[in-house]
Tab-separated table of C-alpha atoms (C1' of nucleotides) and ligand atoms in Angstrom:
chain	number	residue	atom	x	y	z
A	909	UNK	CA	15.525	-7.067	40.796
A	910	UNK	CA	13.501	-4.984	43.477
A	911	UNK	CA	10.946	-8.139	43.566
A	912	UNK	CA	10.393	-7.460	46.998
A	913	UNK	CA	7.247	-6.853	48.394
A	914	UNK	CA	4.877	-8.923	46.914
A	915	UNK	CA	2.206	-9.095	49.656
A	916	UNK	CA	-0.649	-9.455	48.109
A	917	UNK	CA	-2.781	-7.310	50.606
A	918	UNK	CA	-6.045	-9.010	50.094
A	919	UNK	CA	-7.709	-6.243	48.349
A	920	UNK	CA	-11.453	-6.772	47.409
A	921	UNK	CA	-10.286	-8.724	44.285
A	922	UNK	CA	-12.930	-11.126	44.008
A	923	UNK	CA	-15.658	-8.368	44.117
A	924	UNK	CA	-15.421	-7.767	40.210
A	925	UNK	CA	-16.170	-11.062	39.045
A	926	UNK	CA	-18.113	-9.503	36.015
A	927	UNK	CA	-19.633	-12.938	35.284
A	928	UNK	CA	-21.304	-12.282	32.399
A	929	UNK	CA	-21.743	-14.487	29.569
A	930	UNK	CA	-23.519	-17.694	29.536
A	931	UNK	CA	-24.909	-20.324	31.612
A	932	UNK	CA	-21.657	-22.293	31.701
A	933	UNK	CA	-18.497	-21.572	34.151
A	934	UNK	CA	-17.366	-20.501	30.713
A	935	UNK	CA	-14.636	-17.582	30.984
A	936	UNK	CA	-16.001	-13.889	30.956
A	937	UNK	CA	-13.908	-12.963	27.567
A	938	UNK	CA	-15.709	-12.674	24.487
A	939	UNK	CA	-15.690	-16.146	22.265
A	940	UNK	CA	-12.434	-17.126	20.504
A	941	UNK	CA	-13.805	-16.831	17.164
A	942	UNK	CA	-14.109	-12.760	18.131
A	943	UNK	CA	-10.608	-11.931	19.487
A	944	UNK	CA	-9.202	-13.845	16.621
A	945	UNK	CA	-10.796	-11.169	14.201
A	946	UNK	CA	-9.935	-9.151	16.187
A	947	UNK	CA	-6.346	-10.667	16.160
A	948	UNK	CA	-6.210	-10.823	12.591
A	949	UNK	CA	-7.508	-7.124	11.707
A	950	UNK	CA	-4.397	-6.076	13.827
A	951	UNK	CA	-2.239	-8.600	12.242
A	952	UNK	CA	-3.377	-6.934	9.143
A	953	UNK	CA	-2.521	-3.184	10.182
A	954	UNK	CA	1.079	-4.662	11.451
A	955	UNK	CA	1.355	-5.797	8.351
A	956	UNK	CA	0.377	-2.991	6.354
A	957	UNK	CA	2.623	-0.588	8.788
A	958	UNK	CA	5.737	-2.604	7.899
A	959	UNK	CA	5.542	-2.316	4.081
A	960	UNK	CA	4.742	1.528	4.268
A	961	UNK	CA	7.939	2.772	4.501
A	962	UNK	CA	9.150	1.102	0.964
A	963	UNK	CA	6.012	1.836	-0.908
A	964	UNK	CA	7.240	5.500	0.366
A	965	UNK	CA	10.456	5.240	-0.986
A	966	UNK	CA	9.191	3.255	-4.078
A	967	UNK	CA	6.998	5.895	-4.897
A	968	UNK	CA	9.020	8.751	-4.525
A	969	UNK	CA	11.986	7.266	-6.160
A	970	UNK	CA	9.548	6.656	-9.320
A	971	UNK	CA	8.600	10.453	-8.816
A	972	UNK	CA	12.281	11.388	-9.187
A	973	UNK	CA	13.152	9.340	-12.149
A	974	UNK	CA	9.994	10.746	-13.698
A	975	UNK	CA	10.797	14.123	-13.003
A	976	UNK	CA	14.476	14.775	-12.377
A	977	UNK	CA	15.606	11.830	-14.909
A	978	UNK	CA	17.585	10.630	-11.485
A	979	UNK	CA	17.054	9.597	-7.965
A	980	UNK	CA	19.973	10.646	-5.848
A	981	UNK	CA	20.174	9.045	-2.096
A	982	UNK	CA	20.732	12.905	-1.252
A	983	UNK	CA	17.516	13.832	-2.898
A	984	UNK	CA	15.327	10.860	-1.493
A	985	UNK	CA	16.675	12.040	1.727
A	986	UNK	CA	15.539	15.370	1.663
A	987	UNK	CA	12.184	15.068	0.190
A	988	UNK	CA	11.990	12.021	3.234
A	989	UNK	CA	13.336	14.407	5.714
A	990	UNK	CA	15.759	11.532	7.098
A	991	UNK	CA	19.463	11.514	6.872
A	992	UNK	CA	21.133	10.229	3.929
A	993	UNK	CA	22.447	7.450	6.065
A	994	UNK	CA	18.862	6.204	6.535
A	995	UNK	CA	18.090	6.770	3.029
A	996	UNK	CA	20.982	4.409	1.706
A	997	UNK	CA	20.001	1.769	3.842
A	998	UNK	CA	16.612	1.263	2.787
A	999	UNK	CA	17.792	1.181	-0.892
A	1000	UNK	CA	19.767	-1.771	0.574
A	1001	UNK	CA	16.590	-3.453	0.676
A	1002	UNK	CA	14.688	-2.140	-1.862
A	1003	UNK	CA	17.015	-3.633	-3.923
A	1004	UNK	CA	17.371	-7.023	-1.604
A	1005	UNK	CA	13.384	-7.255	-1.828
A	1006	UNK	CA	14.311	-7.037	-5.763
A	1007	UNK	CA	12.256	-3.470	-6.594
A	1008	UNK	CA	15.180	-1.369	-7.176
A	1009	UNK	CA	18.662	-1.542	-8.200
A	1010	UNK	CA	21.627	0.558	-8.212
A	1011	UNK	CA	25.705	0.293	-9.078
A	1012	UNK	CA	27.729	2.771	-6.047
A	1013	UNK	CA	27.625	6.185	-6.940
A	1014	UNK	CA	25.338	5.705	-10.147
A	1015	UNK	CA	21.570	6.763	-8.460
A	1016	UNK	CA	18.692	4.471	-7.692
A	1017	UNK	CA	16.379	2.542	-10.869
A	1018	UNK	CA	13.545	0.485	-10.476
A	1019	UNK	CA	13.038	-2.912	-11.342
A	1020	UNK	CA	9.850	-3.800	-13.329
A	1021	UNK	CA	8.326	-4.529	-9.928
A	1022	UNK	CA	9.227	-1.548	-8.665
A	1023	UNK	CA	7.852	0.146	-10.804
A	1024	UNK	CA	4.586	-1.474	-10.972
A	1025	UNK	CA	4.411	-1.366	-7.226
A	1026	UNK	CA	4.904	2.662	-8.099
A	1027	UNK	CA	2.308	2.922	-9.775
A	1028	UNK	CA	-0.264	1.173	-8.077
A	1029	UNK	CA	1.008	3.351	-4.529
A	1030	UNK	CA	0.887	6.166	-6.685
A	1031	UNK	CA	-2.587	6.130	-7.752
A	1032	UNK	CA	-4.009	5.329	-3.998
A	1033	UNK	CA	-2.253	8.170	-2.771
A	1034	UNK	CA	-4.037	10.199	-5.734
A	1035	UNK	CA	-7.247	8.511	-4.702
A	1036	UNK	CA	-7.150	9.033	-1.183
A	1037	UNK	CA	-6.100	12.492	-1.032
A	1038	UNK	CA	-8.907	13.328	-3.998
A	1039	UNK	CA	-11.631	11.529	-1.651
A	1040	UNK	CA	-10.368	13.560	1.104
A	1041	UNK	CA	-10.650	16.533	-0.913
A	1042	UNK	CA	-14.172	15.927	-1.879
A	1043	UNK	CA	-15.110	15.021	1.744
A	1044	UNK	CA	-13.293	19.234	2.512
A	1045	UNK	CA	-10.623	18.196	3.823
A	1046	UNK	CA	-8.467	21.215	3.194
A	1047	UNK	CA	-5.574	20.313	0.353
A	1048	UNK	CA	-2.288	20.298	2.829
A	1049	UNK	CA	-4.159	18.379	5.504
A	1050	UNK	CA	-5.287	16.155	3.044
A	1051	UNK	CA	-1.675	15.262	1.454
A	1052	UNK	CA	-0.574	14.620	4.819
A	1053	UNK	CA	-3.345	12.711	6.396
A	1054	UNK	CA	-3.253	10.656	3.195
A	1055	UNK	CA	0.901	9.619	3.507
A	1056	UNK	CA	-0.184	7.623	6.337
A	1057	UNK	CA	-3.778	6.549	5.399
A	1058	UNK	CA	-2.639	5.554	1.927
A	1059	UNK	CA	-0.890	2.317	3.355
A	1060	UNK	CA	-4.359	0.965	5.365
A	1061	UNK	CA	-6.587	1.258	2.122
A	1062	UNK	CA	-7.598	-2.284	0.955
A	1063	UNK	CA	-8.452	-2.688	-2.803
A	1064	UNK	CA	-12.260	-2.951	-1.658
A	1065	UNK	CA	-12.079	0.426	0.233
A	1066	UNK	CA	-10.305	1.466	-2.684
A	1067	UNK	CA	-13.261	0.805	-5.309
A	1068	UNK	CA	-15.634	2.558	-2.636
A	1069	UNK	CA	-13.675	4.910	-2.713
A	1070	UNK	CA	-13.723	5.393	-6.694
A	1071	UNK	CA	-17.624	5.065	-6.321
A	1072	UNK	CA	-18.115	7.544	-4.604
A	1073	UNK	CA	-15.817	9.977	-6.274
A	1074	UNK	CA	-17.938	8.664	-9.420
A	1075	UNK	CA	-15.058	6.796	-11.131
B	1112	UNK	CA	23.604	18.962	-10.906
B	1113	UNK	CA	22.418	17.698	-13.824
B	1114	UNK	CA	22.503	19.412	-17.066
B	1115	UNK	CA	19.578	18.203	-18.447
B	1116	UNK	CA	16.713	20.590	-19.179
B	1117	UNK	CA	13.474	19.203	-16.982
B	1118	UNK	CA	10.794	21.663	-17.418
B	1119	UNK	CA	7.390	19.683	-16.212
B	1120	UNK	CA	7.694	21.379	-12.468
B	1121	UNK	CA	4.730	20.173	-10.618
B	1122	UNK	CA	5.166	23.517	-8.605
B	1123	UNK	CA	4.087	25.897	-11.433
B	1124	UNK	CA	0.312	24.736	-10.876
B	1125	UNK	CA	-1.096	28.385	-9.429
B	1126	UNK	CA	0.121	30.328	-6.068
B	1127	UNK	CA	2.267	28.921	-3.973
B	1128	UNK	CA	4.575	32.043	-4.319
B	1129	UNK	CA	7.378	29.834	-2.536
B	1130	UNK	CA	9.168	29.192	-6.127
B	1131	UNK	CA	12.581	30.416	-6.388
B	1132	UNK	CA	14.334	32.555	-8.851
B	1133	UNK	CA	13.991	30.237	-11.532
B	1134	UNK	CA	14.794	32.430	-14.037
B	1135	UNK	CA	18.864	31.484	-14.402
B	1136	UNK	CA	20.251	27.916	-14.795
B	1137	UNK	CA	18.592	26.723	-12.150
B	1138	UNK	CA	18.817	23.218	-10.404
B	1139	UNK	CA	16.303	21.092	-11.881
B	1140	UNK	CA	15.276	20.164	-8.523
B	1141	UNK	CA	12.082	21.624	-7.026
B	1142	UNK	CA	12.225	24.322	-4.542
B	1143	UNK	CA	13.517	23.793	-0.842
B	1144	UNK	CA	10.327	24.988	0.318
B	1145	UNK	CA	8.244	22.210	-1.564
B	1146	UNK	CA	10.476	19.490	-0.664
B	1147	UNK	CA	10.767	20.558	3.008
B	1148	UNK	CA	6.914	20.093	3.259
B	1149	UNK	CA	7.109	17.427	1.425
B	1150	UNK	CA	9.463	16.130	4.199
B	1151	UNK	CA	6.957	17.484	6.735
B	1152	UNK	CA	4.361	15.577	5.630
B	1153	UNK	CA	5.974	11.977	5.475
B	1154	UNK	CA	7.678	12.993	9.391
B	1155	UNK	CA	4.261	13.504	10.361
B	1156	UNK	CA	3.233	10.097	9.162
B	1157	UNK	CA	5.953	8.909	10.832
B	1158	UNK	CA	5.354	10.750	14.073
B	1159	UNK	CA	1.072	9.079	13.867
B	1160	UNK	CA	2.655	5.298	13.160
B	1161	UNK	CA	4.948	5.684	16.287
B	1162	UNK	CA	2.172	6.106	18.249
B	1163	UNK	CA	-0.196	3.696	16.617
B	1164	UNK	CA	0.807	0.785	18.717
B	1165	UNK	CA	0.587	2.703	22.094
B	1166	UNK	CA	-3.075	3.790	20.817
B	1167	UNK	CA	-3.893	0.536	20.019
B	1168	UNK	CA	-2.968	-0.794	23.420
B	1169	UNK	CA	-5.102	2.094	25.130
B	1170	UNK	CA	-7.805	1.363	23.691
B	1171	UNK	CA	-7.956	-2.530	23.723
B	1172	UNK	CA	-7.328	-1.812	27.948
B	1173	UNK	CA	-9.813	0.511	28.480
B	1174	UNK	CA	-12.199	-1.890	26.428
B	1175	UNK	CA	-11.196	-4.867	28.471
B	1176	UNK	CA	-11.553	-2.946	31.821
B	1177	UNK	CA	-15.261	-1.700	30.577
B	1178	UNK	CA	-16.609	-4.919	29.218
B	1179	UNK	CA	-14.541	-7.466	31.572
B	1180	UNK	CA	-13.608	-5.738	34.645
B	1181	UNK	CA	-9.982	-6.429	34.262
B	1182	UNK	CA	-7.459	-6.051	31.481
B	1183	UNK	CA	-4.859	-9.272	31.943
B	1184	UNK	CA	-1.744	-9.435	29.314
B	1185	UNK	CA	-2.727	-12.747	28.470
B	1186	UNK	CA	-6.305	-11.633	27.327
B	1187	UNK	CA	-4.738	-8.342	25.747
B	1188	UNK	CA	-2.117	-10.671	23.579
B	1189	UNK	CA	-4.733	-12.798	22.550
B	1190	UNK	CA	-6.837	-9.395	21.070
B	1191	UNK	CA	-3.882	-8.040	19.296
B	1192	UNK	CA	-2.717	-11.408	17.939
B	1193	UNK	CA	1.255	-10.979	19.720
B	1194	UNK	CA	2.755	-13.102	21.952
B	1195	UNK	CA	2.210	-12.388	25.604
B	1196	UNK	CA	6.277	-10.900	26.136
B	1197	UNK	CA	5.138	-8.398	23.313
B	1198	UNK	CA	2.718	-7.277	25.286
B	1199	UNK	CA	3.860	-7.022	28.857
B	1200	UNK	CA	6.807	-5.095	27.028
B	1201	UNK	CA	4.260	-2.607	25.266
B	1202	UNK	CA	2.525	-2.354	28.934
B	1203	UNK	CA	6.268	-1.671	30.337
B	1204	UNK	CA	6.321	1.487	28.136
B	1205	UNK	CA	2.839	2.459	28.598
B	1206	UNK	CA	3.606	2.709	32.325
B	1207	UNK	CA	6.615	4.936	31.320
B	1208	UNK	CA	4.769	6.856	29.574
B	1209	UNK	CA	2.333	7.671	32.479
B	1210	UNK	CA	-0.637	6.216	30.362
B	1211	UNK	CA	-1.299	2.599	32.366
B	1212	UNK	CA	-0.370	1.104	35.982
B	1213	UNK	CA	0.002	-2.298	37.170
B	1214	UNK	CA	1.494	-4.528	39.839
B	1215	UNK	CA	3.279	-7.840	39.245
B	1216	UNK	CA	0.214	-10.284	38.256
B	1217	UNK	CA	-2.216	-7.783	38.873
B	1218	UNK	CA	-3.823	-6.803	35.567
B	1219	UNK	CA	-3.650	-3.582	33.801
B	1220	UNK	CA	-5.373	-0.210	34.489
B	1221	UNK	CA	-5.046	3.029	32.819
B	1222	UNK	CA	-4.549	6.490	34.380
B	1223	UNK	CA	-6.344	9.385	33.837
B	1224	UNK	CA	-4.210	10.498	30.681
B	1225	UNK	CA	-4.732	6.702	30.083
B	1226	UNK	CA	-8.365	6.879	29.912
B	1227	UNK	CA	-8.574	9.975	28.154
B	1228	UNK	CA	-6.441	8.561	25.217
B	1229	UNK	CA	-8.562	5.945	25.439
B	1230	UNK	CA	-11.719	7.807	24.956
B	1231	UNK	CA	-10.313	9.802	21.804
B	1232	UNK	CA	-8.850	7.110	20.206
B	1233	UNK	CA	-11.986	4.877	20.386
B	1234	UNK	CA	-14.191	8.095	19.185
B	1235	UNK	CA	-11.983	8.345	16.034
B	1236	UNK	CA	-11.902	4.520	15.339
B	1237	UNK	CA	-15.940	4.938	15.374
B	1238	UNK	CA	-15.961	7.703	13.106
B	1239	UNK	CA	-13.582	5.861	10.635
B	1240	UNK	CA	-15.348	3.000	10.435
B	1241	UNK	CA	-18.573	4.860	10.403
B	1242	UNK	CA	-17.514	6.400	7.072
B	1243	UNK	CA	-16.343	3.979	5.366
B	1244	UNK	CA	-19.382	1.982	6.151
B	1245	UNK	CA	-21.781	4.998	4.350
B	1246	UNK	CA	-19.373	5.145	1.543
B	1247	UNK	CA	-20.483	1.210	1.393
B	1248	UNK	CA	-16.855	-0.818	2.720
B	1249	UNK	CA	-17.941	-3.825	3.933
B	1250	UNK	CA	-18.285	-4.270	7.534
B	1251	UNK	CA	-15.446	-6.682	8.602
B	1252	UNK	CA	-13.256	-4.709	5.621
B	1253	UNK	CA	-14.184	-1.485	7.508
B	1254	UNK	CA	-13.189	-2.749	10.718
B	1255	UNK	CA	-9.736	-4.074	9.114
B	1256	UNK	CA	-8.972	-0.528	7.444
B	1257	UNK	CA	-9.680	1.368	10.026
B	1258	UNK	CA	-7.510	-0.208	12.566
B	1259	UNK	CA	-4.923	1.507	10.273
B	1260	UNK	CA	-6.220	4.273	9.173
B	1261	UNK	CA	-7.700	5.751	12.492
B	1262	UNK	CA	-4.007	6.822	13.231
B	1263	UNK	CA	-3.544	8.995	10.473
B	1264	UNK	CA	-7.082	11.102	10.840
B	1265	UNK	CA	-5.998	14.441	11.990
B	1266	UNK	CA	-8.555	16.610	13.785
B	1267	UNK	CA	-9.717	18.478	10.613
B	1268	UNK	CA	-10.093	15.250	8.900
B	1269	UNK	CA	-12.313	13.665	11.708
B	1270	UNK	CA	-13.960	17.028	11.359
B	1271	UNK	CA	-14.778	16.623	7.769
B	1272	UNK	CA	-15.948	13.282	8.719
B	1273	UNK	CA	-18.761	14.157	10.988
B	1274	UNK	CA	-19.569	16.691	8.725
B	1275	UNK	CA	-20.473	13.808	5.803
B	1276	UNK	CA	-22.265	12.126	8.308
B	1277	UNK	CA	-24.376	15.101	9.479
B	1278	UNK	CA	-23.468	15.182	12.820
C	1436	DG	C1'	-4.789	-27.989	51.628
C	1437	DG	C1'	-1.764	-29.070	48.110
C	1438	DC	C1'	-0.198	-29.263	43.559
C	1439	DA	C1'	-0.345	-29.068	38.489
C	1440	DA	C1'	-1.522	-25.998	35.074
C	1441	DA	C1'	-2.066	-21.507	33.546
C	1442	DA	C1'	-0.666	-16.875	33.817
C	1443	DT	C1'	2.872	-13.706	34.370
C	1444	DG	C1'	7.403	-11.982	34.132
C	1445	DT	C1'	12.574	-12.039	32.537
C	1446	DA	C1'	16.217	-12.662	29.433
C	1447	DG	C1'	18.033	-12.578	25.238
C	1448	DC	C1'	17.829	-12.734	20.104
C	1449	DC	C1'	16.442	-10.555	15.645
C	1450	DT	C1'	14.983	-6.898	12.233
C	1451	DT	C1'	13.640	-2.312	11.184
C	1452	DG	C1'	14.454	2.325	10.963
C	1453	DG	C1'	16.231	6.264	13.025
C	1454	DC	C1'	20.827	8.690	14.083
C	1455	DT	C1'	26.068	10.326	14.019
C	1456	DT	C1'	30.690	9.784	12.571
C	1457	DC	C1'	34.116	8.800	9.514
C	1458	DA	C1'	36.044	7.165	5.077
C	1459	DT	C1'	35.928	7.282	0.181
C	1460	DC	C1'	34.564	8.908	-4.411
C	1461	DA	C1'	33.405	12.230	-8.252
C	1462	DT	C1'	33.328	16.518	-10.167
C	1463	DG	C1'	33.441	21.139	-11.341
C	1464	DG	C1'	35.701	25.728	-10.639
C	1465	DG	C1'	39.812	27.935	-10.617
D	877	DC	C1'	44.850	19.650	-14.301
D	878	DC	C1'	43.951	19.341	-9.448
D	879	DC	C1'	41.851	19.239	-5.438
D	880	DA	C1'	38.067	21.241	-2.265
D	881	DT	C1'	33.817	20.047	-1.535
D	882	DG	C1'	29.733	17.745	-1.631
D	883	DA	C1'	27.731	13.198	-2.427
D	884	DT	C1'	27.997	8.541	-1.254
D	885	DG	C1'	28.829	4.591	1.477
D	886	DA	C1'	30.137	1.901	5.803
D	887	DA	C1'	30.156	1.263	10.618
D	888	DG	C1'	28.190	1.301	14.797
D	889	DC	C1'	24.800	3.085	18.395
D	890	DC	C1'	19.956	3.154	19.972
D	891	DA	C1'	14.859	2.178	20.692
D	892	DA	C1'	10.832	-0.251	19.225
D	893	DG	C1'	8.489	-4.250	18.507
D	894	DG	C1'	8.440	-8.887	17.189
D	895	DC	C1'	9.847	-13.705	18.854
D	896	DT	C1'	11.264	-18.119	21.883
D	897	DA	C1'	12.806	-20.115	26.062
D	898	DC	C1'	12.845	-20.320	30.727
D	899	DA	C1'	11.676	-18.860	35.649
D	900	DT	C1'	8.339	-17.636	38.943
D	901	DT	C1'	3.732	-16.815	40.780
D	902	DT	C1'	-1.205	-17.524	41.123
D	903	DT	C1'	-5.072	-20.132	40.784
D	904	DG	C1'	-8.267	-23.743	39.981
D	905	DC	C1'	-9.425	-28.220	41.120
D	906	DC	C1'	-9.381	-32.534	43.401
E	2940	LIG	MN1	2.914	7.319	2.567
E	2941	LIG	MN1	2.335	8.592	-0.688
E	2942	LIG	MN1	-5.466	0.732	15.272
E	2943	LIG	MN1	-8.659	0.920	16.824
DNA sequence: GGCAAAATGTAGCCTTGGCTTCATCATGGG
DNA sequence: CCCATGATGAAGCCAAGGCTACATTTTGCC
């Protein structure tokens, strides 16, 4: 620990006192009630940043059953671009969050939920990228801006969404 | 692969020249070239949520330094909703990353790079909330969306934005 | 001016989500 | 029919980003 040198060289600290706010002795930061909002809108991203991956893998999984009849860890992998490794471990939880099973060396199935989760991911993505679309986004920017902004969407920016696209 | 016959190839749609011979016994699979974009697109999503946090940091700082005078880890846990550790840890790697400076219980400031982020980020966090307000979100469901989605706006998408908004 | 409380910092634990490496399994071509 | 090869799975490493618990420093208040 290099804690040395901790001499606080009496700089011109109190100088910025930014005492705004009210009449009271009351601290400069903006009222409780604001940073919680604040708190909890971030809360809310966090939140919607840790499921994103699965509804990724739920999705494309669905895809490949759709299409290919079978979803192959080596396939998920490659459309992912992520090692099969990687792959095979987040079937682990797909199927420990109960939206996917598989028996070794059989492929990857969805569970009802799974699939319903699918399908609901599906259609935002489809949503998103066709609002993008409509807004000129140019087609390739648009399916890649929408895999990430796809995951932030609530169901009410959804349905603005849908309004606008006149849906 | 498999022996089954799957015909509905989302790839046949109209150019996109990047099909394969697919005149013998093909795989069933779609082309390398579609699923290495595909892969493309979901790294870049993961490249944009890597970064969110960092983004999210810059900006709270530089909004903390502008409307208080001083960015403190306390106040900047309190905004994001994380525990103070999880923050002086997320200032440790801003430092690293040449985007913030500090001295032990000094407060945080930004460096140039720092400030620039700063500036871009909070630009594009306007803009998303901006248009999802005229497409008629909500205010406070605005604000909650768009502290997601502002990391996955590429620059033609932001452009495409202030183009809705006539600006 | 001194001290208790608040702020800051450190240490260490956990999960997620990447990776590489190595072991095992399944299959199709010869 | 057999086994080379590719697919699958397991193990273990790493960084990020949460947390709690505890140590240290600063500050506000009497
Ligand atoms: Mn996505
Ligand atoms: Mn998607
Ligand atoms: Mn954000
Ligand atoms: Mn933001």
């Amino acid at each position: 620990m290099e804690g040395d040198a901790m001499m606080p060289d009496a700089e011109a600290e109190d100088a910025a006192p930014a005492g705004d706010a009210a009449s009271e002795g009351a601290p400069a930061g903006l009222p409780d009630a604001v940073a919680a909002q604040e708190a909890a809108r971030h809360a809310n991203a966090r939140s919607a940043r840790a499921s994103a991956l699965l509804h990724d893998y739920v999705e494309l999984i669905d895809d490949l059953l759709n299409v290919e009849g079978e979803a192959r860890p080596t396939d998920i992998a490659r459309r992912l671009g992520v090692s099969h490794a990687t792959a095979i471990k987040a079937i682990a939880r797909l199927k420990r969050e109960g939206l996917a099973h598989s028996r070794p060396y059989r492929g990857v199935f969805l569970t009802e939920a799974g699939r319903a989760l699918a399908a609901e991911v599906r259609a935002r993505h489809r949503l998103v990228v066709d609002l993008l679309r409509a807004l000129g986004v140019p087609e390739d920017v648009a399916e890649s801006d929408a895999e990430g902004i796809e995951h932030h969407v609530s169901g009410e920016t959804l349905k603005a969404f849908e309004r606008f696209l006149g849906r």
